[in-house]
Every structure is written in structure tokens, then in C-alpha cells.
Amino acid sequence: MASELLQDPQQLAALPSEDRPPDEEASAMTPEEPKTIAAGHAGHAGRDGARSRRRLAGAGHAATATLRPVRRRDPVRALAVLLAAALALLLTGGVAHALRVPGPLVDPGWLAANLEQVTVIDVGSSPESFVGRPRFAREPQGLRQVLVEVGGRIPGARLADPATMRRSRRIGGRSVDFMLPERDDFEAYMRALGARDDRPIIVAPMGSDAVDVDTAARLYWQLRYYGETNVALLDGGLIGWILAGGKVESGPARAPVAGSWTAKAERDELLANSEAVAQASLGGGEQLVDTRSLSQYYGMTRRPYVSAAGHIAGARVYPPELLTRADGVARFLPVGRYRDLLRAQGIDPDAPAITYCNSGHLSAGVWFVMSELLGNRKARMYDGSMHQWTAEGRPVTASSGPPAPR
């Protein structure tokens, strides 16, 4: 069955952000023929318990939807493409040169140009929004349409389940949740998503807020820990992709073919344990960067799986609202802006640092900024974070003086 195309030439309203817990549920899609939509926006869902489809409040940019004729593949053209590819392999001695990502971030333009050569992993959609399609409503004046409900996916994307991205592990005789999986478990997780050793991996958040981006950064960190170098985040996520004019599939997705991805190494320099954090807390040479909200940092609120309110002594705070742009699409800031913001919080962007949060989720985003965007190769992450720290009965404090310039 040929794909149906819906074209929307206008950009739509940006999505509102909300703070959401990191744990989610997702389910496998059944293999059927997808429909393709190119619209002004795409889907996202809230994360209170099981992910559900999100409805948008407020008006946005105009979006006029018109049906396009069905496009059918030309068999002669397809054969010509295959013959050209075979000739190219013959001329290069049969060696296929794998595509490399240009850096830790890619934009929609780069992805559109290389979509057939990469594996896109969607970590922001719910099972419902992943197979859905945008829903529009006309403004009261009747002059334009705005997006009120979102759905769909980047063509060929695989839906990841962040709830199973991390696992419980036994540490010091106790079970610690939300941790880095064992090597074999993570390898199986990535293969089930269709990841391959000969293709770049593009991790795509929804792009609605910083917390959503942190989920993508967490998967990126796990891939980097296990030695993957050909991986990048999609800046702006699915929303940025749609606003740039990218096409979006809808309808049930084909089940991914099992991939061949392998863990290449275990990069322990990216991982901090409780002993290293305790040493840093005593002034042992590494900065501690708390990446949670100010209310959690100051002990006013806490997550249920964190046993005590407050922060680790000596930590500076870099809250989630400083991670991405505040214009409705969660894109990363210019590198120089991050340097200024980190220094304003009393954090040296170039000095050794350990990031932490409640469970190793929010801290992945700030680690990504310091390590991958700013090039601080002495930045690492405390995987167990406050969940492990407080479970071990280690001390916390709710007081802190003003950040001291470094």
C-alpha cells in the first residue's frame, strides 16, 4: 500500500514544558504499513505513570493542511539506484564506508539528508502518540488552524522504552534502581531496537522540555559508556524536526529487525561511585553538580525513592530550566552561553566534575553539556545519585551559601 501524504507548510505553536518523572511505559508496535505525514508539528505525551497523548493549550502559528496525491515508487528508478550502489562498491573494492555523525548534536537538515543511513531511536513518544497523527482545530476567528493534539514519528524511527533502559543492580548488598544495565543486557536492549554497528545512532527526544532531553542524554551516556562513538542527539527532537518541515509517519509501525550492535568497551572514566562522590564532598578536587530543581536542592521537596531531602554537601546547583532554550522547542544553547551560566552557578566548566540528580536522569543532560559540548573530558556522572546516596545512609544538607565565583 502506498503512503498517504498530508502537507502543512506552516510552523505550529511550541509545546509547553512540564516536570515529569523519568520512568515510563511503552509497548511494541505491530507490523503494518505506515502512513506518512509532513505537518507543522508532531506528537508528545505526558509522563505521569504510563505515557499518554498530550493536548496543547493556547494558539500557535497558522497551519493549513491539504491532501497531496499518493506517491508510488518507480521500479525502474529503484533498480537504477541499486545498480549505482553496486557500481560504487565495485569501484571502491567492495568496501562500504560507514557514515559518521558530525558531532554530539545533529540538526534536522543533517538527519533529513542522511535518514536512510542511520538508526533513529525515539525516547520521547508514548505508544499512542508514536502511531498517531496531529489533530488541528480552527481558531475562533476562523483564519488559521492550530495544533491541539500531537502524534507521529520520524520515518523509520524505533520506539524505545525508557522504563527498561535502566535496571536494578545489587550494590553493597542492597538493590539500587534506575542503574546502568549490565553489558549483555544493554546490548540486547539496543539490538531489539534494531541498532547496528555499521550505522550511526540518532537519539531523538520529543523536544518539548529539558526533562525530555535529559532522557535522550541518558541513553546517549549509556551508549558512550559502552564504547559507542557514532551516536548523536537530534537537537530540538521530533518537534524541531517537524517545525523544520520533516515528514512524520503515522499508523502502526513495522516491528524492527533485530540489530547487530555490540558493546565495545566499558568506559569507567564516565562513571562515579559513592566513594568518589564522598571524596568530592570533602573537597577532594572534583566539583559536585546537583542538576535537580531548586526546591529539591534546598530540601523543600523530594522524590519518593530518595530517603532524605536536601543535597550532598559541597554541591553547586544547575537546575533543569538552564539546560535548553525557553522558546517552546527544547534546543541546546550556544556553547558560550553554557560557560557563562555554569560560572554564574559557581561551577568551573573546564574543571573535573561529577553530576548527579535523583536517579541519574537529569544529571545526564548537564553531563552531556559539560563533556560533549564543552569538551570537558573530566566530567562524569554519579549513576546512583540521591537514590543510592540516601539509601546508603550518607549525609545530606539543606543549606547552602550563595554560589561563589570560580
CSV table of C-alpha atoms in Angstrom, one decimal:
chain,number,residue,atom,x,y,z
A,1,MET,CA,0.0,0.0,0.0
A,2,ALA,CA,1.4,3.4,-0.9
A,3,SER,CA,1.9,6.1,1.7
A,4,GLU,CA,-0.6,8.9,2.0
A,5,LEU,CA,0.9,12.4,2.3
A,6,LEU,CA,-0.5,15.3,4.2
A,7,GLN,CA,1.4,18.6,3.8
A,8,ASP,CA,1.4,21.6,6.2
A,9,PRO,CA,3.7,24.4,5.1
A,10,GLN,CA,3.4,26.5,8.3
A,11,GLN,CA,5.1,26.1,11.6
A,12,LEU,CA,2.8,25.5,14.6
A,13,ALA,CA,2.9,26.5,18.2
A,14,ALA,CA,5.6,25.3,20.5
A,15,LEU,CA,4.8,22.8,23.2
A,16,PRO,CA,4.6,23.7,26.9
A,17,SER,CA,7.0,22.1,29.3
A,18,GLU,CA,6.3,20.2,32.5
A,19,ASP,CA,8.4,18.3,35.0
A,20,ARG,CA,7.9,14.6,34.7
A,21,PRO,CA,9.3,11.6,36.5
A,22,PRO,CA,11.8,9.6,34.4
A,23,ASP,CA,10.1,6.2,34.5
A,24,GLU,CA,7.7,5.4,31.6
A,25,GLU,CA,5.9,2.5,29.9
A,26,ALA,CA,5.9,1.6,26.2
A,27,SER,CA,4.8,-1.3,24.1
A,28,ALA,CA,5.8,-2.9,20.8
A,29,MET,CA,4.1,-1.9,17.6
A,30,THR,CA,2.5,-4.3,15.2
A,31,PRO,CA,4.0,-4.6,11.7
A,32,GLU,CA,1.6,-2.8,9.3
A,33,GLU,CA,2.1,-0.3,6.5
A,34,PRO,CA,2.7,3.2,8.0
A,35,LYS,CA,1.2,6.5,6.8
A,36,THR,CA,3.4,9.4,6.2
A,37,ILE,CA,2.6,12.9,7.3
A,38,ALA,CA,4.5,16.1,6.8
A,39,ALA,CA,2.9,18.6,9.2
A,40,GLY,CA,3.8,21.6,11.2
A,41,HIS,CA,4.2,19.7,14.5
A,42,ALA,CA,4.4,16.2,15.9
A,43,GLY,CA,3.4,14.2,19.0
A,44,HIS,CA,4.3,14.1,22.6
A,45,ALA,CA,2.7,12.7,25.7
A,46,GLY,CA,2.9,13.4,29.4
A,47,ARG,CA,4.8,11.1,31.7
A,48,ASP,CA,2.6,10.8,34.8
A,49,GLY,CA,2.7,7.0,35.1
A,50,ALA,CA,2.0,5.4,31.6
A,51,ARG,CA,2.7,7.9,28.8
A,52,SER,CA,-0.4,9.3,27.2
A,53,ARG,CA,-1.1,11.6,24.3
A,54,ARG,CA,-0.8,15.3,25.1
A,55,ARG,CA,-3.3,18.0,24.2
A,56,LEU,CA,-1.9,21.5,23.6
A,57,ALA,CA,-3.2,24.7,25.2
A,58,GLY,CA,-3.1,28.1,23.5
A,59,ALA,CA,-2.9,29.2,19.9
A,60,GLY,CA,0.0,28.7,17.6
A,61,HIS,CA,1.2,29.6,14.1
A,62,ALA,CA,-1.2,29.1,11.2
A,63,ALA,CA,-1.2,25.6,9.7
A,64,THR,CA,-3.2,24.8,6.6
A,65,ALA,CA,-3.5,21.1,5.8
A,66,THR,CA,-4.1,20.0,2.2
A,67,LEU,CA,-4.1,16.5,0.8
A,68,ARG,CA,-1.4,15.6,-1.8
A,69,PRO,CA,-1.7,12.8,-4.4
A,70,VAL,CA,-0.4,9.4,-3.5
A,71,ARG,CA,3.2,8.8,-4.5
A,72,ARG,CA,4.2,5.5,-5.8
A,73,ARG,CA,7.7,4.1,-6.2
A,74,ASP,CA,9.1,3.9,-9.7
A,75,PRO,CA,10.6,0.4,-10.1
A,76,VAL,CA,12.9,1.5,-12.9
A,77,ARG,CA,14.3,4.3,-10.8
A,78,ALA,CA,14.7,1.9,-7.8
A,79,LEU,CA,16.7,-0.5,-10.0
A,80,ALA,CA,18.9,2.3,-11.2
A,81,VAL,CA,19.7,3.3,-7.6
A,82,LEU,CA,20.6,-0.3,-6.7
A,83,LEU,CA,22.9,-0.6,-9.8
A,84,ALA,CA,24.6,2.7,-8.9
A,85,ALA,CA,25.2,1.5,-5.4
A,86,ALA,CA,26.6,-1.8,-6.6
A,87,LEU,CA,28.9,0.0,-9.1
A,88,ALA,CA,30.1,2.3,-6.3
A,89,LEU,CA,31.0,-0.7,-4.1
A,90,LEU,CA,32.9,-2.3,-7.1
A,91,LEU,CA,34.9,0.8,-7.7
A,92,THR,CA,35.9,1.1,-4.0
A,93,GLY,CA,37.0,-2.5,-3.8
A,94,GLY,CA,33.7,-3.6,-2.2
A,95,VAL,CA,34.4,-1.6,1.0
A,96,ALA,CA,31.4,0.4,2.2
A,97,HIS,CA,32.4,3.5,4.2
A,98,ALA,CA,30.0,3.9,7.1
A,99,LEU,CA,28.6,7.3,7.7
A,100,ARG,CA,29.9,9.2,10.8
A,101,VAL,CA,27.9,11.7,12.8
A,102,PRO,CA,29.4,15.3,12.6
A,103,GLY,CA,29.4,15.7,16.4
A,104,PRO,CA,27.3,15.0,19.5
A,105,LEU,CA,24.4,17.0,18.1
A,106,VAL,CA,22.8,16.8,14.6
A,107,ASP,CA,20.1,19.1,13.3
A,108,PRO,CA,17.0,18.3,11.2
A,109,GLY,CA,18.8,19.2,8.0
A,110,TRP,CA,21.6,16.7,8.5
A,111,LEU,CA,19.1,14.0,9.6
A,112,ALA,CA,16.9,14.6,6.5
A,113,ALA,CA,19.9,14.3,4.3
A,114,ASN,CA,21.1,11.0,5.9
A,115,LEU,CA,17.9,9.4,7.1
A,116,GLU,CA,18.3,6.2,5.1
A,117,GLN,CA,21.7,5.6,6.6
A,118,VAL,CA,21.0,6.0,10.3
A,119,THR,CA,19.0,4.3,13.1
A,120,VAL,CA,16.7,6.8,14.8
A,121,ILE,CA,15.7,5.9,18.4
A,122,ASP,CA,12.7,7.8,19.7
A,123,VAL,CA,12.8,8.1,23.5
A,124,GLY,CA,10.1,10.7,24.0
A,125,SER,CA,6.9,9.4,22.4
A,126,SER,CA,4.3,7.2,24.0
A,127,PRO,CA,3.0,4.1,22.2
A,128,GLU,CA,-0.2,6.1,21.4
A,129,SER,CA,1.5,9.2,20.1
A,130,PHE,CA,4.1,7.2,18.2
A,131,VAL,CA,1.3,5.7,15.9
A,132,GLY,CA,-0.9,8.8,16.0
A,133,ARG,CA,-1.1,11.9,14.0
A,134,PRO,CA,-1.5,15.6,14.8
A,135,ARG,CA,-5.0,17.0,15.4
A,136,PHE,CA,-5.8,20.6,14.5
A,137,ALA,CA,-8.5,23.0,15.4
A,138,ARG,CA,-9.5,26.2,13.8
A,139,GLU,CA,-9.1,29.4,15.8
A,140,PRO,CA,-12.2,31.3,16.9
A,141,GLN,CA,-11.6,33.9,14.2
A,142,GLY,CA,-11.6,31.0,11.7
A,143,LEU,CA,-8.5,32.3,9.9
A,144,ARG,CA,-6.0,29.6,10.7
A,145,GLN,CA,-5.6,26.2,12.3
A,146,VAL,CA,-3.5,25.4,15.4
A,147,LEU,CA,-2.3,22.1,16.8
A,148,VAL,CA,-4.2,20.8,19.8
A,149,GLU,CA,-3.1,17.2,19.9
A,150,VAL,CA,0.1,15.6,18.6
A,151,GLY,CA,1.2,12.3,17.3
A,152,GLY,CA,3.5,10.6,14.8
A,153,ARG,CA,7.2,9.7,14.4
A,154,ILE,CA,10.3,10.4,12.3
A,155,PRO,CA,10.2,7.9,9.4
A,156,GLY,CA,11.8,4.6,10.3
A,157,ALA,CA,12.2,5.6,14.0
A,158,ARG,CA,12.3,2.9,16.7
A,159,LEU,CA,10.3,3.4,19.9
A,160,ALA,CA,12.4,3.0,23.0
A,161,ASP,CA,11.0,2.2,26.4
A,162,PRO,CA,12.9,4.4,28.9
A,163,ALA,CA,11.4,2.4,31.8
A,164,THR,CA,13.5,-0.6,30.7
A,165,MET,CA,16.5,1.5,29.6
A,166,ARG,CA,17.9,1.2,33.2
A,167,ARG,CA,17.9,-1.7,35.6
A,168,SER,CA,18.1,-2.6,39.2
A,169,ARG,CA,21.6,-3.7,40.4
A,170,ARG,CA,23.0,-5.1,43.6
A,171,ILE,CA,25.5,-2.7,45.2
A,172,GLY,CA,26.9,-3.2,48.7
A,173,GLY,CA,24.3,-5.8,49.5
A,174,ARG,CA,21.3,-3.6,48.6
A,175,SER,CA,19.2,-3.2,45.4
A,176,VAL,CA,19.6,0.1,43.7
A,177,ASP,CA,17.1,1.1,41.0
A,178,PHE,CA,17.5,3.0,37.7
A,179,MET,CA,21.1,2.0,37.1
A,180,LEU,CA,23.2,1.3,34.1
A,181,PRO,CA,22.4,-2.2,32.8
A,182,GLU,CA,25.0,-4.9,32.7
A,183,ARG,CA,26.8,-5.1,29.4
A,184,ASP,CA,24.9,-8.1,28.0
A,185,ASP,CA,21.5,-6.7,29.0
A,186,PHE,CA,22.2,-3.3,27.3
A,187,GLU,CA,23.5,-5.0,24.2
A,188,ALA,CA,20.3,-7.0,24.0
A,189,TYR,CA,18.2,-3.8,24.6
A,190,MET,CA,19.9,-2.0,21.7
A,191,ARG,CA,19.7,-4.9,19.3
A,192,ALA,CA,16.0,-5.2,20.0
A,193,LEU,CA,15.7,-1.6,18.8
A,194,GLY,CA,17.4,-2.5,15.5
A,195,ALA,CA,20.7,-0.8,16.3
A,196,ARG,CA,23.6,-1.9,14.2
A,197,ASP,CA,27.4,-1.4,14.3
A,198,ASP,CA,27.6,-0.1,10.8
A,199,ARG,CA,25.1,2.7,11.2
A,200,PRO,CA,25.1,5.9,13.3
A,201,ILE,CA,22.6,6.0,16.1
A,202,ILE,CA,20.5,9.2,16.4
A,203,VAL,CA,18.7,9.6,19.7
A,204,ALA,CA,15.6,11.7,19.4
A,205,PRO,CA,13.7,13.2,22.3
A,206,MET,CA,10.3,14.7,21.9
A,207,GLY,CA,11.9,18.2,22.2
A,208,SER,CA,9.3,19.6,24.5
A,209,ASP,CA,11.3,20.5,27.5
A,210,ALA,CA,14.6,19.9,29.3
A,211,VAL,CA,13.5,16.8,31.2
A,212,ASP,CA,12.6,15.1,27.9
A,213,VAL,CA,16.0,16.0,26.6
A,214,ASP,CA,17.6,14.5,29.7
A,215,THR,CA,16.0,11.1,28.8
A,216,ALA,CA,17.8,11.2,25.4
A,217,ALA,CA,21.0,12.3,27.0
A,218,ARG,CA,20.8,9.3,29.4
A,219,LEU,CA,20.6,6.8,26.6
A,220,TYR,CA,23.5,8.7,24.9
A,221,TRP,CA,25.5,8.4,28.1
A,222,GLN,CA,24.9,4.7,28.3
A,223,LEU,CA,25.9,4.2,24.7
A,224,ARG,CA,29.1,6.2,25.3
A,225,TYR,CA,29.9,4.2,28.4
A,226,TYR,CA,29.8,1.0,26.4
A,227,GLY,CA,32.1,2.4,23.8
A,228,GLU,CA,29.8,3.8,21.1
A,229,THR,CA,31.3,6.8,19.3
A,230,ASN,CA,29.0,7.0,16.3
A,231,VAL,CA,26.0,8.5,18.2
A,232,ALA,CA,24.3,11.9,18.4
A,233,LEU,CA,21.3,13.6,19.8
A,234,LEU,CA,18.8,15.3,17.5
A,235,ASP,CA,18.7,18.9,18.6
A,236,GLY,CA,15.1,20.0,19.1
A,237,GLY,CA,13.9,16.4,18.9
A,238,LEU,CA,10.8,15.4,17.0
A,239,ILE,CA,9.2,18.8,17.4
A,240,GLY,CA,12.2,20.6,15.9
A,241,TRP,CA,12.2,18.0,13.1
A,242,ILE,CA,8.5,18.8,12.2
A,243,LEU,CA,9.0,22.6,12.5
A,244,ALA,CA,11.9,22.3,10.0
A,245,GLY,CA,9.5,20.6,7.5
A,246,GLY,CA,10.4,17.0,8.2
A,247,LYS,CA,8.0,14.2,7.3
A,248,VAL,CA,6.3,12.2,10.0
A,249,GLU,CA,4.9,8.7,9.8
A,250,SER,CA,1.7,7.7,11.4
A,251,GLY,CA,-0.1,4.4,11.9
A,252,PRO,CA,1.2,1.1,13.2
A,253,ALA,CA,5.0,0.7,12.8
A,254,ARG,CA,6.8,-2.3,11.4
A,255,ALA,CA,8.5,-4.3,14.1
A,256,PRO,CA,12.2,-3.6,14.0
A,257,VAL,CA,14.6,-6.2,12.6
A,258,ALA,CA,17.0,-7.3,15.3
A,259,GLY,CA,20.2,-5.4,15.0
A,260,SER,CA,23.9,-6.3,15.4
A,261,TRP,CA,25.0,-3.6,17.8
A,262,THR,CA,27.8,-4.6,20.2
A,263,ALA,CA,29.2,-3.0,23.3
A,264,LYS,CA,32.8,-2.1,22.5
A,265,ALA,CA,34.2,-1.2,25.9
A,266,GLU,CA,33.3,-0.1,29.4
A,267,ARG,CA,34.5,3.4,29.9
A,268,ASP,CA,34.7,3.7,33.7
A,269,GLU,CA,36.0,7.2,33.5
A,270,LEU,CA,32.4,8.3,32.7
A,271,LEU,CA,31.0,6.8,35.9
A,272,ALA,CA,31.4,7.9,39.5
A,273,ASN,CA,30.5,5.8,42.6
A,274,SER,CA,29.5,6.8,46.1
A,275,GLU,CA,33.1,6.7,47.4
A,276,ALA,CA,34.2,9.2,44.7
A,277,VAL,CA,31.3,11.5,45.5
A,278,ALA,CA,32.1,11.3,49.2
A,279,GLN,CA,35.6,12.3,48.5
A,280,ALA,CA,34.5,15.2,46.3
A,281,SER,CA,32.1,16.3,49.0
A,282,LEU,CA,35.1,16.7,51.3
A,283,GLY,CA,36.9,18.9,48.8
A,284,GLY,CA,38.7,16.1,47.1
A,285,GLY,CA,39.3,18.0,43.8
A,286,GLU,CA,36.1,17.3,41.8
A,287,GLN,CA,33.1,19.6,41.7
A,288,LEU,CA,29.7,18.2,42.6
A,289,VAL,CA,26.9,19.5,40.3
A,290,ASP,CA,23.4,18.9,41.5
A,291,THR,CA,21.1,19.1,38.5
A,292,ARG,CA,17.7,19.0,40.2
A,293,SER,CA,15.2,21.7,40.8
A,294,LEU,CA,15.9,24.4,43.4
A,295,SER,CA,13.2,23.0,45.7
A,296,GLN,CA,14.8,19.6,45.8
A,297,TYR,CA,18.3,21.1,46.2
A,298,TYR,CA,17.2,23.1,49.2
A,299,GLY,CA,15.2,20.1,50.7
A,300,MET,CA,11.7,21.5,50.3
A,301,THR,CA,10.6,18.5,48.2
A,302,ARG,CA,12.0,15.1,47.4
A,303,ARG,CA,11.2,12.1,45.2
A,304,PRO,CA,9.6,9.1,46.9
A,305,TYR,CA,12.6,6.9,46.2
A,306,VAL,CA,15.0,9.4,47.8
A,307,SER,CA,15.2,8.8,51.5
A,308,ALA,CA,16.2,12.2,52.7
A,309,ALA,CA,15.6,15.8,51.5
A,310,GLY,CA,18.4,18.1,50.6
A,311,HIS,CA,21.7,17.8,48.6
A,312,ILE,CA,25.2,16.4,49.0
A,313,ALA,CA,27.4,18.9,50.9
A,314,GLY,CA,29.6,21.0,48.7
A,315,ALA,CA,27.4,20.6,45.6
A,316,ARG,CA,26.5,23.5,43.4
A,317,VAL,CA,23.2,23.5,41.7
A,318,TYR,CA,22.5,23.8,37.9
A,319,PRO,CA,18.7,23.4,37.6
A,320,PRO,CA,16.9,21.9,34.6
A,321,GLU,CA,15.5,25.2,33.4
A,322,LEU,CA,19.0,26.2,32.4
A,323,LEU,CA,19.6,23.3,30.1
A,324,THR,CA,17.6,24.2,27.0
A,325,ARG,CA,16.1,27.2,25.2
A,326,ALA,CA,12.8,28.5,26.6
A,327,ASP,CA,11.1,29.3,23.3
A,328,GLY,CA,8.9,26.2,23.3
A,329,VAL,CA,11.3,23.9,21.5
A,330,ALA,CA,13.9,22.3,23.7
A,331,ARG,CA,17.1,23.1,21.7
A,332,PHE,CA,20.5,23.4,23.2
A,333,LEU,CA,22.1,26.8,23.9
A,334,PRO,CA,25.2,28.2,22.3
A,335,VAL,CA,28.4,26.8,23.9
A,336,GLY,CA,29.4,30.2,25.2
A,337,ARG,CA,26.1,30.6,27.0
A,338,TYR,CA,26.6,27.4,28.9
A,339,ARG,CA,30.0,28.6,30.1
A,340,ASP,CA,28.5,31.8,31.4
A,341,LEU,CA,25.6,30.0,33.1
A,342,LEU,CA,27.9,27.4,34.7
A,343,ARG,CA,30.2,30.1,36.1
A,344,ALA,CA,27.2,32.1,37.4
A,345,GLN,CA,26.3,29.0,39.4
A,346,GLY,CA,29.8,28.7,40.8
A,347,ILE,CA,30.8,25.8,38.5
A,348,ASP,CA,34.0,25.8,36.5
A,349,PRO,CA,33.0,24.4,33.1
A,350,ASP,CA,36.5,23.0,32.5
A,351,ALA,CA,37.4,21.5,35.9
A,352,PRO,CA,36.7,17.9,36.9
A,353,ALA,CA,33.1,17.4,37.8
A,354,ILE,CA,30.6,14.8,38.9
A,355,THR,CA,26.9,15.5,38.0
A,356,TYR,CA,24.1,13.9,40.0
A,357,CYS,CA,20.3,14.2,40.4
A,358,ASN,CA,17.7,11.8,42.0
A,359,SER,CA,18.3,8.7,39.8
A,360,GLY,CA,20.8,9.5,37.1
A,361,HIS,CA,18.3,11.0,34.7
A,362,LEU,CA,18.5,14.8,34.9
A,363,SER,CA,22.2,14.6,35.5
A,364,ALA,CA,22.8,13.1,32.1
A,365,GLY,CA,21.8,16.4,30.4
A,366,VAL,CA,24.3,18.5,32.3
A,367,TRP,CA,27.0,15.8,31.8
A,368,PHE,CA,26.3,16.0,28.1
A,369,VAL,CA,26.7,19.8,28.1
A,370,MET,CA,30.0,19.7,30.1
A,371,SER,CA,31.6,16.6,28.5
A,372,GLU,CA,30.3,16.5,24.9
A,373,LEU,CA,29.5,20.2,24.1
A,374,LEU,CA,32.2,21.9,26.2
A,375,GLY,CA,34.8,19.2,25.8
A,376,ASN,CA,35.4,18.6,29.5
A,377,ARG,CA,36.7,15.0,29.4
A,378,LYS,CA,37.0,15.1,33.2
A,379,ALA,CA,33.2,15.3,33.7
A,380,ARG,CA,31.4,12.1,34.8
A,381,MET,CA,28.1,11.1,36.3
A,382,TYR,CA,27.1,9.5,39.6
A,383,ASP,CA,24.7,6.9,38.3
A,384,GLY,CA,23.0,6.0,41.7
A,385,SER,CA,22.6,9.7,42.5
A,386,MET,CA,20.5,10.7,45.5
A,387,HIS,CA,18.6,7.4,45.4
A,388,GLN,CA,21.7,5.4,46.1
A,389,TRP,CA,23.3,8.1,48.3
A,390,THR,CA,20.4,8.3,50.8
A,391,ALA,CA,19.7,4.5,50.6
A,392,GLU,CA,23.3,4.1,52.0
A,393,GLY,CA,22.5,6.5,54.8
A,394,ARG,CA,25.0,9.1,53.7
A,395,PRO,CA,24.7,12.7,54.9
A,396,VAL,CA,22.7,15.4,53.1
A,397,THR,CA,22.3,19.1,53.8
A,398,ALA,CA,19.5,21.6,53.0
A,399,SER,CA,21.6,24.7,53.5
A,400,SER,CA,23.9,26.5,51.1
A,401,GLY,CA,25.5,29.8,50.8
A,402,PRO,CA,25.4,31.8,47.5
A,403,PRO,CA,27.4,30.3,44.7
A,404,ALA,CA,31.0,31.5,44.9
A,405,PRO,CA,32.6,32.6,41.6
A,406,ARG,CA,35.4,30.3,40.3
